[in-house]
Amino acid sequence: MLNKYLDVKPEVAEALKEGKPVVALESTIISHGMPYPQNVETALKVEQIIRENGAVPATIAVIGGRCKAGLTKEEIEHLGKKGTAIAKASRRDLAVLLARGEDGATTVTTTMIIAHMAGIKLFATGGIGGVHRGAQETFDISADLMELAQTPVMVVCAGAKAILDLKLTLEYLETHGVPVIGYQTEELPAFYSRKSGLSVDYRMDSPEETAAAFRAQQELGLGGGMLVTNPIPEEYSMDSAVINKAIDEAIEEMNALGIHGKECTPFLLAKIKDITGGDSLDSNIQLVFNNAKLAAQIAAAL
Ligand code: PSU
Ligand code: MN
């Protein structure tokens, strides 16, 4: 038994035991990041893509007070249907949810924690949380950044979400010693689009190169994770002017409504989807698929 609060799905446990590639997936994106039924369809398709690329998927959540590494189709449907009625579980929420026997949708932070407990090294998502615009006033900095600084899991994403202050997000990651890798790019991707005007720390061009850097970090005992940023495929990348206008409008409304804390990111994602007539959701889904594929390839190389 690895941890008394953890249940590893048998298929995932077997793969880990045999040294086969496993990729973790988060569940906040299911309950809070996308509407039903697209959330469930996407979550199941992402698992399929990971399988097609030779790895075993382990979607992570808290169900009935248990940390789960690997969910059944029914559990994914439960998280998707209940949506925002499921608690968004960050590091500060985990102990209380377990003690109370409740459900929780895991963010990048808690997915990293549970993946590490289970012995999973790779994790694919859409975009990590980061330093919010106006953080100088609000102090709103995602716990995802602190987790990347301390938990040894490689996170494959499409950059930090463009709703954030990407420049400050990079500064924060630098301070905390988190390497930011651009996959086949020198430029930090901006989630819905490929361009941010900011540079990553290192460009890497193959799963093997990426895996080797992560292995060295682990063997050095440096601790902490690594962030691989993988640009959204060209054909799904949104026009920067269109998406930035939608983001500005959504942030203005968020501030006018006084929304703060953990509600910010889900509110902005939903609002941007409405403003763009669903185009941002289509892009979000495609970039997750793209990240799942790369994460499976890196897991195999590792
Ligand atoms: N990526 C997406 N959709 C999401 C998220 C990421 O494509 O909904 C979630 C992740 O779970 C991430 C969270 O950890 O948003 C960040 O929330 P916050 O800014 O409150 O830390
Ligand atoms: Mn926040």
Tab-separated table of C-alpha atoms and ligand atoms in Angstrom:
chain	number	residue	atom	x	y	z
A	1	MET	CA	0.000	0.000	0.000
A	2	LEU	CA	1.430	3.328	-1.067
A	3	ASN	CA	-0.660	5.700	1.000
A	4	LYS	CA	-3.678	4.946	3.175
A	5	TYR	CA	-5.767	7.604	1.401
A	6	LEU	CA	-4.908	6.479	-2.133
A	7	ASP	CA	-6.635	4.024	-4.482
A	8	VAL	CA	-4.753	3.188	-7.654
A	9	LYS	CA	-6.919	1.669	-10.403
A	10	PRO	CA	-5.701	-1.921	-11.043
A	11	GLU	CA	-4.806	-1.212	-14.690
A	12	VAL	CA	-2.673	1.765	-13.596
A	13	ALA	CA	-1.045	-0.144	-10.717
A	14	GLU	CA	-0.096	-2.967	-13.078
A	15	ALA	CA	1.397	-0.571	-15.644
A	16	LEU	CA	3.446	1.161	-12.944
A	17	LYS	CA	4.659	-2.141	-11.576
A	18	GLU	CA	5.796	-3.259	-15.023
A	19	GLY	CA	7.445	0.081	-15.754
A	20	LYS	CA	5.023	0.907	-18.565
A	21	PRO	CA	4.270	4.565	-19.409
A	22	VAL	CA	1.425	6.180	-17.450
A	23	VAL	CA	0.004	9.687	-17.902
A	24	ALA	CA	-2.010	11.481	-15.217
A	25	LEU	CA	-4.948	13.755	-16.112
A	26	GLU	CA	-6.730	16.304	-13.956
A	27	SER	CA	-10.426	16.613	-13.107
A	28	THR	CA	-10.965	20.351	-12.444
A	29	ILE	CA	-10.948	20.741	-16.202
A	30	ILE	CA	-13.885	18.276	-16.243
A	31	SER	CA	-16.007	19.731	-13.411
A	32	HIS	CA	-15.080	23.414	-13.635
A	33	GLY	CA	-13.269	24.000	-16.911
A	34	MET	CA	-15.789	22.876	-19.518
A	35	PRO	CA	-19.584	22.506	-19.789
A	36	TYR	CA	-21.413	19.163	-19.854
A	37	PRO	CA	-21.425	17.086	-22.058
A	38	GLN	CA	-18.254	18.329	-23.815
A	39	ASN	CA	-16.328	17.856	-20.561
A	40	VAL	CA	-17.103	14.127	-20.339
A	41	GLU	CA	-16.606	13.553	-24.072
A	42	THR	CA	-13.237	15.327	-23.902
A	43	ALA	CA	-12.096	13.456	-20.788
A	44	LEU	CA	-12.889	10.089	-22.371
A	45	LYS	CA	-11.304	11.032	-25.701
A	46	VAL	CA	-8.131	12.207	-23.940
A	47	GLU	CA	-7.833	8.815	-22.262
A	48	GLN	CA	-8.252	7.151	-25.656
A	49	ILE	CA	-5.530	9.331	-27.214
A	50	ILE	CA	-3.139	8.367	-24.421
A	51	ARG	CA	-3.849	4.692	-25.067
A	52	GLU	CA	-3.362	5.129	-28.826
A	53	ASN	CA	0.063	6.565	-28.056
A	54	GLY	CA	1.093	3.569	-25.988
A	55	ALA	CA	0.517	4.794	-22.420
A	56	VAL	CA	-2.058	4.107	-19.719
A	57	PRO	CA	-4.240	7.075	-18.645
A	58	ALA	CA	-4.838	7.824	-14.962
A	59	THR	CA	-7.462	10.522	-14.499
A	60	ILE	CA	-7.159	11.830	-10.961
A	61	ALA	CA	-9.840	13.033	-8.531
A	62	VAL	CA	-11.064	12.726	-4.961
A	63	ILE	CA	-14.127	10.475	-4.749
A	64	GLY	CA	-15.888	9.793	-1.470
A	65	GLY	CA	-12.884	10.934	0.533
A	66	ARG	CA	-10.398	8.775	-1.386
A	67	CYS	CA	-7.576	9.967	-3.628
A	68	LYS	CA	-8.067	8.158	-6.939
A	69	ALA	CA	-5.348	7.545	-9.491
A	70	GLY	CA	-7.380	6.235	-12.415
A	71	LEU	CA	-11.134	6.637	-12.727
A	72	THR	CA	-13.878	4.501	-14.232
A	73	LYS	CA	-16.082	5.859	-17.018
A	74	GLU	CA	-18.893	6.187	-14.457
A	75	GLU	CA	-16.723	8.270	-12.151
A	76	ILE	CA	-15.758	10.594	-15.017
A	77	GLU	CA	-19.443	10.968	-15.919
A	78	HIS	CA	-20.271	11.744	-12.279
A	79	LEU	CA	-17.652	14.524	-12.156
A	80	GLY	CA	-18.819	15.951	-15.482
A	81	LYS	CA	-22.546	15.887	-14.758
A	82	LYS	CA	-22.242	17.387	-11.287
A	83	GLY	CA	-19.910	20.068	-12.637
A	84	THR	CA	-19.394	22.991	-10.292
A	85	ALA	CA	-21.340	21.199	-7.530
A	86	ILE	CA	-18.103	19.221	-7.060
A	87	ALA	CA	-15.551	21.088	-4.936
A	88	LYS	CA	-12.559	22.504	-6.779
A	89	ALA	CA	-9.790	20.870	-4.776
A	90	SER	CA	-6.475	22.615	-4.406
A	91	ARG	CA	-3.691	21.800	-1.915
A	92	ARG	CA	-5.445	23.608	0.941
A	93	ASP	CA	-8.676	21.619	0.383
A	94	LEU	CA	-7.322	18.095	0.186
A	95	ALA	CA	-7.119	17.139	3.869
A	96	VAL	CA	-10.606	18.442	4.686
A	97	LEU	CA	-12.211	16.649	1.720
A	98	LEU	CA	-10.571	13.368	2.731
A	99	ALA	CA	-11.531	13.721	6.390
A	100	ARG	CA	-15.137	14.485	5.427
A	101	GLY	CA	-15.395	11.717	2.828
A	102	GLU	CA	-16.338	14.162	0.072
A	103	ASP	CA	-15.653	14.466	-3.676
A	104	GLY	CA	-13.193	16.894	-5.208
A	105	ALA	CA	-12.126	17.843	-8.717
A	106	THR	CA	-8.345	18.067	-8.640
A	107	THR	CA	-6.519	21.103	-10.047
A	108	VAL	CA	-3.033	20.929	-11.516
A	109	THR	CA	-1.756	21.243	-7.932
A	110	THR	CA	-3.633	18.325	-6.393
A	111	THR	CA	-3.296	16.194	-9.508
A	112	MET	CA	0.491	16.563	-9.179
A	113	ILE	CA	0.314	15.638	-5.493
A	114	ILE	CA	-1.745	12.493	-6.097
A	115	ALA	CA	0.213	11.504	-9.228
A	116	HIS	CA	3.413	11.691	-7.193
A	117	MET	CA	1.861	9.604	-4.387
A	118	ALA	CA	1.024	6.930	-6.971
A	119	GLY	CA	4.459	7.081	-8.640
A	120	ILE	CA	3.285	8.718	-11.898
A	121	LYS	CA	5.805	11.089	-13.490
A	122	LEU	CA	3.907	12.584	-16.437
A	123	PHE	CA	0.776	14.714	-16.373
A	124	ALA	CA	-1.072	16.309	-19.292
A	125	THR	CA	-3.504	19.202	-19.002
A	126	GLY	CA	-4.723	22.252	-20.909
A	127	GLY	CA	-3.102	25.214	-19.223
A	128	ILE	CA	-1.687	25.695	-15.761
A	129	GLY	CA	-2.793	28.438	-13.401
A	130	GLY	CA	-0.399	31.334	-12.859
A	131	VAL	CA	-0.031	34.922	-11.755
A	132	HIS	CA	-3.274	36.763	-12.483
A	133	ARG	CA	-3.336	40.186	-14.073
A	134	GLY	CA	-3.458	42.726	-11.282
A	135	ALA	CA	-1.844	40.302	-8.800
A	136	GLN	CA	0.140	43.264	-7.438
A	137	GLU	CA	-3.186	44.271	-5.830
A	138	THR	CA	-5.088	40.999	-5.435
A	139	PHE	CA	-2.239	38.587	-4.560
A	140	ASP	CA	-3.967	36.071	-6.855
A	141	ILE	CA	-1.216	33.622	-7.749
A	142	SER	CA	-2.232	30.041	-8.539
A	143	ALA	CA	-1.042	27.340	-6.159
A	144	ASP	CA	-0.045	25.471	-9.355
A	145	LEU	CA	3.203	27.457	-9.467
A	146	MET	CA	4.247	26.537	-5.923
A	147	GLU	CA	3.434	22.904	-6.613
A	148	LEU	CA	5.633	22.894	-9.713
A	149	ALA	CA	8.406	24.174	-7.470
A	150	GLN	CA	8.156	21.270	-5.045
A	151	THR	CA	6.550	18.155	-6.549
A	152	PRO	CA	8.558	16.044	-9.023
A	153	VAL	CA	6.052	15.616	-11.845
A	154	MET	CA	6.452	16.802	-15.420
A	155	VAL	CA	3.449	18.825	-16.582
A	156	VAL	CA	2.665	19.088	-20.293
A	157	CYS	CA	0.432	22.070	-21.086
A	158	ALA	CA	-0.227	24.629	-23.832
A	159	GLY	CA	1.332	27.415	-21.770
A	160	ALA	CA	-0.246	29.316	-18.949
A	161	LYS	CA	-3.772	30.446	-19.724
A	162	ALA	CA	-3.808	33.732	-21.611
A	163	ILE	CA	-6.192	35.167	-19.002
A	164	LEU	CA	-3.086	35.512	-16.791
A	165	ASP	CA	-0.131	37.845	-16.687
A	166	LEU	CA	2.245	35.568	-18.588
A	167	LYS	CA	5.304	37.707	-17.975
A	168	LEU	CA	4.839	37.656	-14.203
A	169	THR	CA	4.057	33.938	-14.359
A	170	LEU	CA	7.465	33.309	-15.980
A	171	GLU	CA	9.184	35.500	-13.363
A	172	TYR	CA	7.582	33.500	-10.577
A	173	LEU	CA	8.595	30.174	-12.119
A	174	GLU	CA	12.154	31.430	-12.518
A	175	THR	CA	12.355	32.501	-8.876
A	176	HIS	CA	11.157	29.060	-7.781
A	177	GLY	CA	13.517	27.175	-10.056
A	178	VAL	CA	11.004	25.582	-12.410
A	179	PRO	CA	12.411	24.943	-15.903
A	180	VAL	CA	10.042	26.069	-18.667
A	181	ILE	CA	10.544	24.044	-21.841
A	182	GLY	CA	9.111	25.025	-25.213
A	183	TYR	CA	8.273	21.986	-27.301
A	184	GLN	CA	9.545	22.716	-30.811
A	185	THR	CA	9.339	26.439	-30.062
A	186	GLU	CA	11.375	29.249	-28.469
A	187	GLU	CA	8.242	31.236	-27.700
A	188	LEU	CA	5.969	30.598	-24.741
A	189	PRO	CA	2.609	29.503	-26.173
A	190	ALA	CA	-0.409	31.429	-24.881
A	191	PHE	CA	-2.940	28.592	-24.538
A	192	TYR	CA	-5.609	29.595	-27.124
A	193	SER	CA	-2.953	30.886	-29.490
A	194	ARG	CA	0.677	30.055	-30.284
A	195	LYS	CA	2.169	33.479	-29.658
A	196	SER	CA	2.877	35.376	-26.448
A	197	GLY	CA	5.916	37.426	-27.404
A	198	LEU	CA	7.770	35.852	-24.440
A	199	SER	CA	10.615	33.343	-24.499
A	200	VAL	CA	10.767	29.959	-22.812
A	201	ASP	CA	13.929	28.875	-20.972
A	202	TYR	CA	14.824	26.059	-23.367
A	203	ARG	CA	13.585	24.744	-26.663
A	204	MET	CA	13.437	20.944	-27.021
A	205	ASP	CA	12.509	19.083	-30.149
A	206	SER	CA	11.887	15.462	-29.206
A	207	PRO	CA	10.262	13.420	-26.438
A	208	GLU	CA	13.692	11.841	-25.753
A	209	GLU	CA	15.395	15.191	-25.195
A	210	THR	CA	12.647	16.275	-22.828
A	211	ALA	CA	12.725	12.990	-20.923
A	212	ALA	CA	16.510	13.209	-20.528
A	213	ALA	CA	16.296	16.662	-18.943
A	214	PHE	CA	13.649	15.490	-16.503
A	215	ARG	CA	15.667	12.400	-15.623
A	216	ALA	CA	18.712	14.552	-14.849
A	217	GLN	CA	16.612	16.809	-12.630
A	218	GLN	CA	15.326	13.779	-10.716
A	219	GLU	CA	18.709	12.107	-10.392
A	220	LEU	CA	20.234	15.339	-9.128
A	221	GLY	CA	17.659	15.310	-6.356
A	222	LEU	CA	16.687	18.893	-7.113
A	223	GLY	CA	13.044	18.188	-6.402
A	224	GLY	CA	10.258	20.045	-8.119
A	225	GLY	CA	8.673	19.564	-11.485
A	226	MET	CA	9.254	20.685	-15.020
A	227	LEU	CA	6.881	22.519	-17.316
A	228	VAL	CA	6.660	21.512	-20.965
A	229	THR	CA	4.730	24.038	-23.029
A	230	ASN	CA	3.324	22.664	-26.267
A	231	PRO	CA	1.736	25.139	-28.682
A	232	ILE	CA	-1.833	24.550	-29.844
A	233	PRO	CA	-1.802	23.142	-33.420
A	234	GLU	CA	-1.819	25.934	-36.029
A	235	GLU	CA	-5.255	24.994	-37.420
A	236	TYR	CA	-6.941	25.476	-34.024
A	237	SER	CA	-4.961	28.511	-32.859
A	238	MET	CA	-7.201	31.531	-32.321
A	239	ASP	CA	-6.575	34.970	-33.727
A	240	SER	CA	-4.707	36.897	-31.001
A	241	ALA	CA	-6.785	40.059	-31.452
A	242	VAL	CA	-10.079	38.154	-31.152
A	243	ILE	CA	-9.089	36.145	-28.099
A	244	ASN	CA	-7.415	39.068	-26.322
A	245	LYS	CA	-10.500	41.229	-26.775
A	246	ALA	CA	-12.663	38.445	-25.316
A	247	ILE	CA	-10.263	38.056	-22.379
A	248	ASP	CA	-10.262	41.801	-21.620
A	249	GLU	CA	-14.051	41.883	-21.687
A	250	ALA	CA	-14.331	38.816	-19.430
A	251	ILE	CA	-11.844	40.227	-16.898
A	252	GLU	CA	-13.712	43.537	-16.808
A	253	GLU	CA	-16.963	41.723	-16.036
A	254	MET	CA	-15.264	39.554	-13.402
A	255	ASN	CA	-13.991	42.655	-11.616
A	256	ALA	CA	-17.356	44.412	-11.885
A	257	LEU	CA	-19.068	41.385	-10.310
A	258	GLY	CA	-16.441	41.208	-7.541
A	259	ILE	CA	-15.551	37.586	-8.369
A	260	HIS	CA	-12.360	36.447	-6.656
A	261	GLY	CA	-10.425	33.445	-5.331
A	262	LYS	CA	-10.987	30.037	-6.869
A	263	GLU	CA	-14.031	31.225	-8.860
A	264	CYS	CA	-11.878	33.425	-11.133
A	265	THR	CA	-10.512	30.843	-13.561
A	266	PRO	CA	-13.793	28.903	-14.090
A	267	PHE	CA	-15.709	32.199	-14.536
A	268	LEU	CA	-13.243	33.518	-17.112
A	269	LEU	CA	-13.140	30.280	-19.122
A	270	ALA	CA	-16.951	30.128	-19.290
A	271	LYS	CA	-17.310	33.830	-20.129
A	272	ILE	CA	-14.695	33.674	-22.888
A	273	LYS	CA	-16.503	30.707	-24.371
A	274	ASP	CA	-19.741	32.729	-24.517
A	275	ILE	CA	-18.067	35.796	-25.994
A	276	THR	CA	-16.315	33.762	-28.715
A	277	GLY	CA	-19.463	31.797	-29.554
A	278	GLY	CA	-17.853	28.535	-28.413
A	279	ASP	CA	-14.654	28.914	-30.446
A	280	SER	CA	-12.470	29.097	-27.332
A	281	LEU	CA	-13.935	25.818	-26.069
A	282	ASP	CA	-13.141	24.108	-29.384
A	283	SER	CA	-9.552	25.356	-29.137
A	284	ASN	CA	-9.317	24.321	-25.489
A	285	ILE	CA	-10.418	20.772	-26.354
A	286	GLN	CA	-7.952	20.475	-29.242
A	287	LEU	CA	-4.981	21.685	-27.238
A	288	VAL	CA	-5.713	19.149	-24.504
A	289	PHE	CA	-5.719	16.361	-27.121
A	290	ASN	CA	-2.405	17.637	-28.463
A	291	ASN	CA	-0.851	17.703	-24.973
A	292	ALA	CA	-2.092	14.197	-24.151
A	293	LYS	CA	-0.334	12.829	-27.213
A	294	LEU	CA	2.973	14.493	-26.362
A	295	ALA	CA	2.776	13.460	-22.698
A	296	ALA	CA	2.267	9.816	-23.727
A	297	GLN	CA	5.325	10.040	-25.992
A	298	ILE	CA	7.492	11.567	-23.256
A	299	ALA	CA	6.254	8.966	-20.747
A	300	ALA	CA	7.357	6.248	-23.161
A	301	ALA	CA	10.771	7.910	-23.639
A	302	LEU	CA	11.214	8.150	-19.873
B	1	PSU	N1	-6.661	24.069	-17.907
B	1	PSU	C1	-7.808	24.086	-18.632
B	1	PSU	N2	-8.971	24.250	-17.943
B	1	PSU	C2	-9.006	24.342	-16.567
B	1	PSU	C3	-7.794	24.321	-15.827
B	1	PSU	C4	-6.648	24.191	-16.557
B	1	PSU	O1	-7.786	23.954	-19.866
B	1	PSU	O2	-10.084	24.444	-15.996
B	1	PSU	C5	-7.813	24.407	-14.303
B	1	PSU	C6	-6.646	23.598	-13.744
B	1	PSU	O3	-7.186	22.656	-12.846
B	1	PSU	C7	-5.790	24.598	-13.002
B	1	PSU	C8	-6.831	25.560	-12.560
B	1	PSU	O4	-5.066	24.032	-11.941
B	1	PSU	O5	-7.643	25.699	-13.731
B	1	PSU	C9	-6.226	26.866	-12.085
B	1	PSU	O6	-7.079	27.457	-11.159
B	1	PSU	P1	-6.568	28.649	-10.245
B	1	PSU	O7	-6.247	29.757	-11.202
B	1	PSU	O8	-7.720	28.986	-9.334
B	1	PSU	O9	-5.381	28.157	-9.484
B	2	MN	MN	-6.300	31.993	-7.754
